[in-house]
Amino acid sequence: MPSQTPPLALRVAEIPPFHVMEVVAEAAVLEAKGIDVIHLEVGEPDFSTPSDVLTAAQDAMASGHTRYTDARGLPALRDAISAWYASQGLAISAERIQVTQGASGALLLAAAATVNPGEQVLMADPAYPCNPRFVEAVGGRVHWLRTEATDAFQPNAAMLRRSACAEDRVLMLAHPANPTGMAVPAAELRAMVSWCQDTGRHLIVDEIYQPLSFEGELQSSLHLGQDHFVVGSFSKYFNMTGWRLGWLVMPEYAVSACQKLAQHLFICAPTTAQHAALACFRPNVLAEAEVRREILKSRRDFLIPRLRALGFDIPLMPDGAFYVFADASALTENSQAFCMDLIRKTGVALTPGNDFSQALPPTWIRVAFTETEARLDEALRRIESYLAC
Ligand SMILES: Cc1ncc(COP(=O)(O)O)c(C=O)c1O
């Protein structure tokens, strides 16, 4: 027995806390007291998993589909994802699709396949806060690209040409992104795909929100090239957050490396979830997903003008996902303190922006339109009364 507790890896100590967890904890305290909380802080809408998917899961369990699957995923599911891309005019063979534990598993896999210890990954600030962790877990570092509202909070080719250095081996994009809901403008996406090809860098594009776009069909980056990684997920568009299922589209050159890594790291993605997800591609389930996308769009259109009228500065109308990123500097100097005070006094839960950005002033807030329009209306009324005090 060691006489002293052995130290844990430094990377653990270096992980900053999720500031939103303070809001989440306060929400739990209020709810335990029977106080109604309006949850606009979490990254999952109020919609339930489609009923066909639930039935398919029950059938899978009743049929004994509880053992490991092929490490690459069920062939039928990989074929279904390939056919889904075909419906978008994209020829992505099932051989290039690896089924994973959510987009999270796909991001970790892509990082493990591309980043050597000490190498860097170019990434926008603000970004989804788990992205740096995938990079650090494989010994890499993040090279932050500071972006502004005028850039749609996305990197662009000029920024890359100006800032990239030899240690930068990978560019990671999200299209659309969390926390902003902003897509990469088409011309910039094209230029960045070319830049990665021309300079011999890997490109990983997180497209989990691509089907959830509001202004017509948002083109996948796969229309602009086939030599990069694309991350997909059943979590958001198909409302399967807790099922832990996603996928990675791999460039040909990385297929066998990723498969080897996936076998060793994960064995396979959850079997019941894979069988259940086969139901996602039925026409009625896809139709339901489209109805929900329209509902999210109308929530966006309802919420944003009202937030603006309350004094939140929202420079950009989100292209997709279910988030709006707002500057609350007219209302507070510290969004963390603002969110904590707001939840305590009104029961409205929002996410402080410092979870997503090191560079922006601490006045930004993410509002997720993850509750019904009636509940959003109620949240806005509560915020209005709070601000009037
Ligand atoms: C941009 C982005 N990528 C990946 C994830 C993780 O998704 P999953 O549930 O598929 O692991 C999230 C979750 O919120 C996200 O916002």
XYZ file of C-alpha atoms and ligand atoms in Angstrom:
405
model
C 0.000 0.000 0.000
C 1.490 3.395 -0.860
C 1.901 5.617 2.190
C 0.896 8.667 0.141
C -1.959 9.120 -2.306
C -0.364 9.095 -5.776
C -0.894 12.314 -7.737
C -3.404 12.255 -10.567
C -2.472 13.344 -14.078
C -1.911 17.090 -14.438
C -4.445 17.297 -17.265
C -7.227 16.642 -14.749
C -6.249 19.509 -12.459
C -5.979 21.804 -15.458
C -9.588 21.259 -16.579
C -11.533 24.424 -15.726
C -14.866 23.856 -13.970
C -18.109 24.152 -15.935
C -19.492 27.443 -14.640
C -22.998 26.386 -15.618
C -22.828 23.601 -13.009
C -23.327 26.227 -10.312
C -26.580 27.219 -12.072
C -27.578 23.560 -12.493
C -26.954 22.887 -8.777
C -29.032 25.916 -7.800
C -31.825 24.737 -10.129
C -31.836 21.359 -8.342
C -32.083 23.084 -4.934
C -35.037 25.178 -6.113
C -36.799 22.203 -7.692
C -36.342 20.171 -4.488
C -38.276 22.972 -2.762
C -41.050 22.667 -5.369
C -40.087 25.880 -7.214
C -40.632 25.853 -10.977
C -37.397 26.183 -12.990
C -37.363 27.054 -16.698
C -34.377 25.221 -18.150
C -32.748 27.292 -20.866
C -29.242 26.217 -19.866
C -28.985 22.638 -21.106
C -27.946 21.447 -24.557
C -31.000 19.281 -25.187
C -34.524 20.268 -26.201
C -37.637 19.146 -24.347
C -38.614 16.723 -27.171
C -38.703 13.019 -26.358
C -37.004 10.301 -28.403
C -39.336 9.395 -31.320
C -41.735 6.580 -30.399
C -40.604 4.347 -33.310
C -37.074 4.494 -31.897
C -38.303 3.501 -28.434
C -40.248 0.559 -29.894
C -37.246 -0.524 -31.959
C -35.124 -0.518 -28.770
C -37.680 -2.661 -26.925
C -37.845 -5.080 -29.863
C -34.045 -5.257 -29.985
C -33.839 -6.121 -26.313
C -36.651 -8.680 -26.570
C -34.772 -10.283 -29.489
C -31.599 -10.558 -27.422
C -29.571 -7.868 -29.245
C -27.494 -7.166 -26.161
C -24.040 -8.390 -27.182
C -21.126 -6.598 -28.826
C -21.594 -5.507 -32.425
C -18.968 -5.171 -35.137
C -16.487 -2.546 -33.874
C -17.359 -0.322 -36.860
C -21.071 -0.421 -35.965
C -24.002 -2.474 -37.268
C -23.620 -2.822 -41.048
C -27.313 -1.927 -41.465
C -26.828 1.287 -39.475
C -23.732 2.291 -41.425
C -25.671 1.625 -44.642
C -28.557 3.748 -43.337
C -26.224 6.666 -42.509
C -24.638 6.303 -45.951
C -28.124 6.396 -47.547
C -28.979 9.489 -45.475
C -25.938 11.243 -46.945
C -27.013 10.020 -50.406
C -30.354 11.778 -49.841
C -28.287 14.981 -49.481
C -26.518 14.268 -52.792
C -23.373 12.868 -51.153
C -21.694 9.558 -51.991
C -20.238 8.408 -48.642
C -19.647 4.660 -48.608
C -20.530 2.740 -45.446
C -16.841 1.744 -45.312
C -16.023 5.341 -44.367
C -18.531 5.458 -41.503
C -17.571 4.502 -37.964
C -20.406 4.380 -35.402
C -19.343 5.922 -32.082
C -20.470 6.779 -28.545
C -22.097 10.057 -29.495
C -20.267 12.863 -31.233
C -18.063 12.858 -28.132
C -16.690 9.413 -29.047
C -16.187 10.543 -32.647
C -14.300 13.705 -31.596
C -12.029 11.702 -29.301
C -11.410 9.148 -32.030
C -10.601 11.821 -34.606
C -8.238 13.546 -32.159
C -6.527 10.247 -31.302
C -6.068 9.484 -35.003
C -4.569 12.873 -35.937
C -2.754 14.542 -33.025
C 0.695 13.606 -31.705
C 1.784 14.703 -28.218
C 2.848 18.353 -28.299
C 1.038 19.114 -31.563
C -1.657 21.752 -31.785
C -5.262 21.918 -32.927
C -6.608 25.200 -34.301
C -10.006 26.013 -32.837
C -12.309 29.038 -32.584
C -12.837 30.910 -29.343
C -15.752 30.680 -28.431
C -16.153 26.902 -28.717
C -17.926 23.884 -27.293
C -16.064 23.522 -23.963
C -15.354 19.776 -24.280
C -13.355 20.179 -27.517
C -10.082 21.128 -25.775
C -10.436 18.062 -23.544
C -10.440 15.654 -26.504
C -7.243 17.274 -27.742
C -5.547 17.298 -24.335
C -6.557 13.680 -23.653
C -4.274 12.610 -26.521
C -1.430 14.939 -25.473
C -2.202 17.796 -27.862
C -2.717 21.485 -27.208
C -5.258 23.979 -28.466
C -4.215 26.954 -30.566
C -7.113 29.335 -29.989
C -8.312 31.504 -32.847
C -9.966 34.529 -31.379
C -13.113 35.298 -33.345
C -15.557 38.200 -33.249
C -19.229 38.602 -34.060
C -18.132 40.153 -37.381
C -16.550 36.755 -38.239
C -19.820 34.989 -37.269
C -17.615 33.717 -34.397
C -16.042 31.311 -36.895
C -12.440 31.036 -38.090
C -11.686 32.023 -41.680
C -8.919 31.380 -44.192
C -7.269 34.783 -43.689
C -7.077 34.114 -39.955
C -5.461 30.735 -40.619
C -2.904 32.161 -43.039
C -2.045 34.844 -40.474
C -1.868 32.712 -37.335
C -1.079 29.082 -38.155
C 2.331 27.726 -37.192
C 4.230 24.481 -37.780
C 2.914 22.870 -34.589
C -0.679 23.246 -35.807
C -1.557 19.898 -37.368
C -5.356 19.985 -37.268
C -8.170 22.492 -37.774
C -11.360 21.760 -35.850
C -14.582 23.483 -36.910
C -18.212 23.221 -35.864
C -20.830 23.903 -38.551
C -23.089 25.250 -37.017
C -21.331 25.878 -33.720
C -22.242 25.768 -30.071
C -22.735 28.308 -28.346
C -23.554 30.579 -31.293
C -25.646 28.458 -33.671
C -23.609 30.031 -36.481
C -22.581 28.043 -39.566
C -19.299 28.670 -41.385
C -20.109 30.882 -44.394
C -19.902 28.724 -47.566
C -17.021 30.618 -49.205
C -14.934 30.466 -46.021
C -15.677 26.778 -45.547
C -14.473 26.121 -49.090
C -11.341 28.202 -48.509
C -10.549 26.423 -45.232
C -11.068 22.956 -46.772
C -8.554 23.975 -49.487
C -6.146 25.503 -46.977
C -6.020 22.248 -45.017
C -5.428 20.257 -48.222
C -2.780 22.669 -49.521
C -0.871 22.849 -46.241
C -1.147 19.136 -45.384
C -3.265 19.566 -42.258
C -6.134 17.445 -41.029
C -9.610 18.937 -40.869
C -12.310 17.793 -38.431
C -15.772 19.330 -38.938
C -18.379 18.775 -36.223
C -21.701 18.744 -38.097
C -24.022 17.478 -35.370
C -26.226 20.561 -35.825
C -26.071 20.594 -39.650
C -29.523 18.946 -40.063
C -30.940 21.464 -37.568
C -30.513 24.530 -39.761
C -33.187 27.157 -40.178
C -32.522 28.903 -43.494
C -32.997 26.081 -46.001
C -30.737 23.040 -46.178
C -27.271 23.775 -44.849
C -24.697 22.048 -47.037
C -22.388 19.566 -45.339
C -18.681 20.313 -45.699
C -18.504 16.939 -47.480
C -19.848 18.717 -50.577
C -16.548 20.625 -50.657
C -14.151 17.719 -50.271
C -13.869 14.132 -49.111
C -10.444 14.215 -47.465
C -11.505 15.324 -44.033
C -13.317 14.023 -40.949
C -16.979 14.836 -40.297
C -18.692 14.208 -36.965
C -22.404 13.331 -36.781
C -24.725 12.461 -33.913
C -28.127 11.004 -33.105
C -28.230 13.202 -29.974
C -29.702 16.445 -31.250
C -31.598 16.059 -34.539
C -33.046 12.692 -33.503
C -33.439 13.609 -29.810
C -31.375 10.696 -28.526
C -28.983 12.509 -26.172
C -28.958 9.791 -23.518
C -28.494 6.918 -25.956
C -24.892 7.885 -26.651
C -24.749 7.336 -30.366
C -23.027 9.213 -33.159
C -20.676 8.606 -36.048
C -17.463 9.656 -37.709
C -17.096 9.991 -41.466
C -13.441 9.262 -42.135
C -11.302 10.226 -45.109
C -10.065 7.102 -46.976
C -6.548 7.634 -45.681
C -7.660 7.297 -42.024
C -10.191 4.452 -42.220
C -8.027 1.565 -41.031
C -6.262 3.681 -38.363
C -9.612 4.817 -36.923
C -11.031 1.311 -36.981
C -7.996 -0.011 -35.099
C -8.328 2.752 -32.505
C -12.109 2.268 -32.182
C -11.690 -1.475 -31.579
C -9.141 -0.852 -28.839
C -10.733 2.163 -27.177
C -14.440 1.301 -27.281
C -15.032 -2.277 -28.634
C -18.324 -0.974 -30.053
C -21.051 1.640 -29.566
C -24.081 0.660 -27.407
C -25.831 -2.231 -29.146
C -29.443 -1.499 -28.201
C -29.014 2.137 -29.192
C -27.664 1.083 -32.587
C -30.668 -1.157 -33.258
C -33.016 1.582 -32.068
C -31.348 4.202 -34.283
C -32.173 2.174 -37.405
C -35.728 3.478 -36.945
C -34.513 7.100 -37.267
C -34.351 6.861 -41.034
C -37.986 5.768 -41.520
C -39.912 8.444 -43.447
C -42.329 9.152 -40.578
C -39.490 9.620 -38.070
C -37.600 11.897 -40.452
C -40.842 13.830 -40.977
C -41.217 14.222 -37.192
C -37.624 15.466 -36.929
C -38.398 18.066 -39.602
C -41.496 19.238 -37.707
C -39.339 19.653 -34.596
C -36.774 21.630 -36.592
C -39.546 24.009 -37.663
C -40.656 24.310 -34.025
C -37.103 25.254 -33.007
C -37.007 27.839 -35.797
C -40.222 29.430 -34.621
C -38.926 29.457 -31.025
C -35.807 31.270 -32.284
C -37.922 33.840 -34.104
C -40.102 34.332 -31.032
C -37.278 34.567 -28.491
C -34.638 36.749 -30.103
C -36.609 39.986 -30.671
C -37.956 39.744 -27.122
C -34.474 39.257 -25.643
C -33.246 42.228 -27.680
C -36.104 44.343 -26.327
C -34.973 43.439 -22.796
C -31.484 44.813 -23.464
C -29.534 41.723 -24.578
C -27.299 42.520 -27.528
C -27.629 39.682 -30.051
C -25.367 40.515 -32.978
C -26.151 37.361 -34.963
C -29.300 35.448 -35.804
C -28.341 31.770 -35.316
C -28.349 29.697 -38.520
C -29.240 26.517 -36.667
C -28.998 24.406 -33.488
C -31.024 25.754 -30.534
C -28.797 28.375 -28.949
C -28.567 32.124 -28.977
C -25.378 33.828 -27.821
C -26.089 37.219 -26.303
C -23.962 40.015 -24.902
C -25.551 41.159 -21.644
C -23.097 44.014 -21.032
C -25.964 46.526 -20.905
C -27.366 44.524 -17.982
C -24.339 43.185 -16.100
C -20.548 43.221 -15.918
C -20.445 39.587 -14.862
C -22.678 37.032 -16.557
C -21.857 34.315 -14.013
C -23.130 36.491 -11.138
C -26.090 37.553 -13.305
C -27.068 33.939 -14.093
C -26.803 32.941 -10.423
C -28.875 35.879 -9.229
C -31.423 35.303 -12.006
C -31.955 31.642 -11.175
C -32.256 32.365 -7.435
C -34.784 35.153 -7.907
C -36.750 33.933 -10.948
C -36.076 30.223 -11.533
C -34.836 30.933 -15.076
C -31.645 28.984 -15.836
C -29.173 30.359 -18.433
C -25.544 29.446 -19.189
C -22.761 31.965 -18.478
C -20.636 32.598 -21.578
C -17.306 32.070 -19.815
C -17.836 28.326 -20.234
C -17.247 28.845 -23.969
C -14.676 31.613 -24.206
C -11.423 32.734 -22.646
C -11.194 35.805 -24.845
C -14.597 37.490 -24.753
C -15.492 39.847 -21.896
C -17.367 38.028 -19.098
C -20.700 39.507 -20.125
C -21.895 36.888 -22.615
C -24.712 34.427 -22.003
C -26.021 31.399 -23.892
C -29.785 30.952 -23.974
C -31.000 27.555 -25.211
C -34.499 27.514 -26.695
C -35.099 24.083 -25.266
C -38.557 24.665 -23.760
C -41.943 25.391 -25.379
C -42.877 28.843 -26.669
C -45.278 29.269 -23.729
C -42.446 28.509 -21.297
C -40.100 30.859 -23.187
C -42.776 33.547 -22.857
C -42.969 32.875 -19.117
C -39.145 33.020 -18.850
C -39.089 36.374 -20.682
C -41.772 37.789 -18.351
C -39.766 36.677 -15.313
C -36.558 38.225 -16.715
C -38.442 41.456 -17.475
C -39.738 41.704 -13.886
C -36.260 40.889 -12.552
C -34.672 43.649 -14.628
C -37.365 46.127 -13.570
C -36.413 45.708 -9.860
C -20.811 21.152 -30.809
C -21.043 19.891 -30.034
N -20.328 18.791 -30.370
C -20.490 17.636 -29.711
C -21.388 17.514 -28.664
C -21.550 16.186 -27.977
O -22.662 15.506 -28.519
P -23.004 13.984 -28.232
O -24.173 13.958 -27.282
O -23.383 13.423 -29.572
O -21.800 13.333 -27.668
C -22.156 18.620 -28.287
C -23.111 18.539 -27.161
O -23.742 19.486 -26.747
C -21.977 19.843 -28.988
O -22.691 20.947 -28.700
